[in-house]
Short mmCIF file of C-alpha atoms in Angstrom, two decimals:
data_model
loop_
_atom_site.label_atom_id
_atom_site.label_comp_id
_atom_site.label_asym_id
_atom_site.label_seq_id
_atom_site.Cartn_x
_atom_site.Cartn_y
_atom_site.Cartn_z
CA UNK A 1 -49.33 20.74 -50.97
CA UNK A 2 -49.76 24.51 -49.94
CA UNK A 3 -47.42 27.46 -49.01
CA UNK A 4 -49.17 30.79 -48.52
CA UNK A 5 -50.92 31.47 -51.47
CA UNK A 6 -49.43 28.71 -53.80
CA UNK A 7 -50.39 25.06 -54.32
CA UNK A 8 -47.62 22.63 -55.59
CA UNK A 9 -46.90 19.30 -56.32
CA UNK A 10 -44.23 16.94 -57.55
CA UNK A 11 -45.64 15.36 -60.68
CA UNK A 12 -44.13 11.89 -59.85
CA UNK A 13 -45.67 11.77 -56.58
CA UNK A 14 -49.19 12.94 -58.02
CA UNK A 15 -51.49 16.10 -57.78
CA UNK A 16 -54.01 15.11 -55.55
CA UNK A 17 -56.72 17.05 -57.53
CA UNK A 18 -59.74 15.75 -59.46
CA UNK A 19 -58.13 16.43 -62.49
CA UNK A 20 -54.56 16.71 -63.79
CA UNK A 21 -53.93 20.51 -63.80
CA UNK A 22 -51.21 20.23 -66.68
CA UNK A 23 -53.22 20.27 -69.65
CA UNK A 24 -55.36 23.27 -68.51
CA UNK A 25 -52.41 25.14 -67.69
CA UNK A 26 -50.75 24.52 -70.95
CA UNK A 27 -53.78 25.63 -72.78
CA UNK A 28 -56.17 25.89 -74.29
CA UNK A 29 -54.19 23.66 -77.17
CA UNK A 30 -54.62 23.11 -80.75
CA UNK A 31 -55.75 19.63 -81.97
CA UNK A 32 -53.62 17.66 -84.16
CA UNK A 33 -56.33 15.92 -86.24
CA UNK A 34 -54.18 13.63 -88.05
CA UNK A 35 -55.17 11.58 -90.92
CA UNK A 36 -52.81 8.57 -92.60
CA UNK A 37 -53.13 5.57 -94.35
CA UNK A 38 -50.92 2.21 -93.65
CA UNK A 39 -49.35 0.19 -96.25
CA UNK A 40 -52.43 -1.79 -97.24
CA UNK A 41 -54.34 1.56 -97.93
CA UNK A 42 -56.75 1.39 -95.10
CA UNK A 43 -57.48 4.97 -93.73
CA UNK A 44 -57.19 6.43 -90.19
CA UNK A 45 -58.35 9.41 -88.35
CA UNK A 46 -57.50 10.60 -85.03
CA UNK A 47 -57.63 13.86 -82.86
CA UNK A 48 -54.19 14.48 -80.53
CA UNK A 49 -54.05 17.37 -78.18
CA UNK A 50 -50.42 17.46 -77.93
CA UNK A 51 -49.95 19.16 -81.24
CA UNK A 52 -47.85 22.54 -82.29
CA UNK A 53 -45.77 24.18 -84.92
CA UNK A 54 -42.16 24.06 -84.36
CA UNK A 55 -40.41 25.79 -87.26
CA UNK A 56 -41.07 27.98 -90.09
CA UNK A 57 -38.86 27.13 -92.66
CA UNK A 58 -39.06 24.28 -93.69
CA UNK A 59 -42.53 24.33 -91.84
CA UNK A 60 -42.47 21.70 -89.34
CA UNK A 61 -45.38 20.52 -87.11
CA UNK A 62 -45.72 17.61 -84.63
CA UNK A 63 -47.85 15.87 -82.25
CA UNK A 64 -47.27 13.43 -79.56
CA UNK A 65 -48.99 10.23 -78.98
CA UNK A 66 -49.32 8.51 -75.53
CA UNK A 67 -48.52 4.93 -76.66
CA UNK A 68 -47.88 3.22 -80.04
CA UNK A 69 -51.13 4.13 -81.93
CA UNK A 70 -52.37 3.38 -85.39
CA UNK A 71 -51.45 7.05 -86.61
CA UNK A 72 -47.91 6.62 -85.27
CA UNK A 73 -47.59 3.06 -86.71
CA UNK A 74 -49.01 4.29 -90.21
CA UNK A 75 -46.68 7.60 -90.31
CA UNK A 76 -43.53 5.40 -89.65
CA UNK A 77 -44.75 2.67 -92.27
CA UNK A 78 -45.71 5.32 -95.22
CA UNK A 79 -43.61 8.35 -94.15
CA UNK A 80 -46.84 10.62 -94.83
CA UNK A 81 -49.77 12.23 -93.01
CA UNK A 82 -51.97 14.99 -93.06
CA UNK A 83 -53.06 17.53 -90.26
CA UNK A 84 -56.56 18.86 -90.67
CA UNK A 85 -58.05 22.12 -88.76
CA UNK A 86 -60.98 21.35 -86.37
CA UNK A 87 -63.40 23.86 -86.51
CA UNK A 88 -66.54 24.48 -84.28
CA UNK A 89 -68.54 23.03 -86.99
CA UNK A 90 -66.50 19.94 -87.19
CA UNK A 91 -65.90 19.50 -83.12
CA UNK A 92 -68.35 16.78 -82.60
CA UNK A 93 -67.22 14.65 -86.05
CA UNK A 94 -63.70 15.14 -84.36
CA UNK A 95 -64.85 13.57 -81.12
CA UNK A 96 -66.26 10.92 -82.96
CA UNK A 97 -62.73 9.99 -84.46
CA UNK A 98 -61.45 9.67 -81.05
CA UNK A 99 -63.58 6.58 -80.40
CA UNK A 100 -61.49 3.19 -79.53
CA UNK A 101 -62.65 1.53 -82.86
CA UNK A 102 -60.93 -1.79 -84.07
CA UNK A 103 -57.66 -1.52 -85.92
CA UNK A 104 -58.46 -0.93 -89.83
CA UNK A 105 -61.85 0.83 -88.82
CA UNK A 106 -61.95 3.65 -91.57
CA UNK A 107 -62.84 6.96 -89.13
CA UNK A 108 -63.38 9.11 -91.90
CA UNK A 109 -66.86 6.64 -92.81
CA UNK A 110 -67.65 6.39 -89.03
CA UNK A 111 -67.68 9.95 -88.50
CA UNK A 112 -69.18 10.94 -91.69
CA UNK A 113 -66.42 12.72 -93.22
CA UNK A 114 -65.19 12.96 -96.93
CA UNK A 115 -61.44 11.85 -97.65
CA UNK A 116 -59.87 13.75 -100.51
CA UNK A 117 -56.73 12.66 -101.94
CA UNK A 118 -53.56 14.62 -101.09
CA UNK A 119 -51.48 16.59 -103.98
CA UNK A 120 -48.29 15.12 -102.73
CA UNK A 121 -48.95 12.61 -100.21
CA UNK A 122 -51.05 9.36 -100.12
CA UNK A 123 -52.88 10.35 -97.07
CA UNK A 124 -56.27 11.73 -97.32
CA UNK A 125 -57.17 15.13 -96.00
CA UNK A 126 -60.69 16.05 -94.36
CA UNK A 127 -62.67 17.78 -97.05
CA UNK A 128 -64.93 19.50 -94.62
CA UNK A 129 -62.08 21.10 -92.88
CA UNK A 130 -61.23 24.45 -94.06
CA UNK A 131 -57.19 24.28 -93.76
CA UNK A 132 -55.13 21.05 -94.58
CA UNK A 133 -51.41 20.35 -94.37
CA UNK A 134 -49.93 17.56 -96.30
CA UNK A 135 -46.90 16.53 -94.36
CA UNK A 136 -43.75 13.90 -94.79
CA UNK A 137 -42.19 12.79 -91.79
CA UNK A 138 -39.07 13.86 -90.59
CA UNK A 139 -38.69 12.33 -87.01
CA UNK A 140 -40.29 10.09 -84.79
CA UNK A 141 -39.07 10.33 -81.54
CA UNK A 142 -39.34 8.10 -78.20
CA UNK A 143 -39.85 10.36 -75.27
CA UNK A 144 -37.62 9.80 -72.07
CA UNK A 145 -38.01 11.10 -68.55
CA UNK A 146 -35.53 12.90 -66.66
CA UNK A 147 -33.52 9.62 -65.92
CA UNK A 148 -32.97 8.82 -69.53
CA UNK A 149 -35.58 6.11 -69.42
CA UNK A 150 -37.79 5.40 -72.50
CA UNK A 151 -41.62 6.25 -71.48
CA UNK A 152 -44.52 4.99 -73.93
CA UNK A 153 -45.06 8.37 -75.41
CA UNK A 154 -43.95 9.25 -79.26
CA UNK A 155 -43.26 12.54 -80.88
CA UNK A 156 -44.06 12.58 -84.71
CA UNK A 157 -42.47 15.54 -86.66
CA UNK A 158 -43.28 16.14 -90.15
CA UNK A 159 -42.43 18.83 -92.78
CA UNK A 160 -45.48 20.76 -94.43
CA UNK A 161 -45.28 20.06 -98.09
CA UNK A 162 -48.63 21.27 -99.14
CA UNK A 163 -50.81 23.56 -97.37
CA UNK A 164 -54.67 24.00 -98.41
CA UNK A 165 -56.66 27.00 -97.37
CA UNK A 166 -60.13 27.88 -98.27
CA UNK A 167 -60.11 31.41 -99.83
CA UNK A 168 -62.89 32.94 -97.77
CA UNK A 169 -60.25 32.43 -94.74
CA UNK A 170 -57.88 35.23 -96.51
CA UNK A 171 -58.56 38.81 -96.46
CA UNK A 172 -58.47 41.21 -99.46
CA UNK A 173 -54.60 41.57 -98.65
CA UNK A 174 -54.07 37.85 -98.24
CA UNK A 175 -53.81 37.57 -94.38
CA UNK A 176 -55.07 34.63 -92.82
CA UNK A 177 -57.92 35.29 -90.64
CA UNK A 178 -57.75 33.08 -87.40
CA UNK A 179 -60.66 33.66 -85.58
CA UNK A 180 -62.85 33.68 -88.81
CA UNK A 181 -62.12 29.82 -89.19
CA UNK A 182 -63.45 29.18 -85.48
CA UNK A 183 -60.79 26.53 -84.82
CA UNK A 184 -61.38 24.53 -81.63
CA UNK A 185 -58.94 24.25 -78.73
CA UNK A 186 -58.43 21.50 -76.34
CA UNK A 187 -58.44 22.36 -72.34
CA UNK A 188 -58.31 20.53 -69.29
CA UNK A 189 -60.42 17.93 -67.79
CA UNK A 190 -62.32 15.16 -69.61
CA UNK A 191 -64.34 17.62 -71.83
CA UNK A 192 -63.33 21.00 -72.07
CA UNK A 193 -62.79 22.67 -75.33
CA UNK A 194 -62.52 26.43 -76.16
CA UNK A 195 -63.13 28.67 -79.29
CA UNK A 196 -61.76 32.42 -80.31
CA UNK A 197 -63.17 35.17 -81.29
CA UNK A 198 -61.71 38.53 -82.57
CA UNK A 199 -63.38 40.44 -79.27
CA UNK A 200 -60.32 38.46 -77.50
CA UNK A 201 -57.80 39.79 -79.97
CA UNK A 202 -55.07 42.17 -78.82
CA UNK A 203 -51.75 43.08 -80.59
CA UNK A 204 -48.33 43.41 -79.45
CA UNK A 205 -45.11 44.27 -81.65
CA UNK A 206 -41.88 43.24 -80.89
CA UNK A 207 -39.47 45.63 -78.95
CA UNK A 208 -36.53 47.05 -81.13
CA UNK A 209 -33.43 48.31 -79.77
#
């Protein structure tokens, strides 16, 4: 619906557009490239576009999965997972790990990636990724709608217990260089991704009273 220069809609009644705009508005979004193992030791690696960091101390990150997928099942079983930074160089391989493969298939092998054992957790990290977070599960929450009815979406939160960073991404002063890593961010529609660059950087300092 439209009023003056504004389009509006109620999500429960549909948006009437070619693609749901929510993902494009809340974006670009970091990618939760999550590796895990089940109790039998089988590896899993999958990207989740609903991902972010939620706390500094202790550091807590999380991702949401629409439906009870292998990643969620593995993490609840073992209490562990790894987040791997998706870079432009790894974008195509990240995309391969989103394929609907049979349960138990090793996405590392399917995408030609190298698994490396974690320092603390049993889940493997992606060796080709320049940044990895080893995580311990803190909460797995089934989301509800405004009426309190449960929906088939699960929010997985984990405490970061080990951080791996390739040294070339740290400046001489030890400051992490975000753009240098060339992170890939998810946008709206079925295929849109974005990168970032130093040319797009601007700085703001918090106001003081």
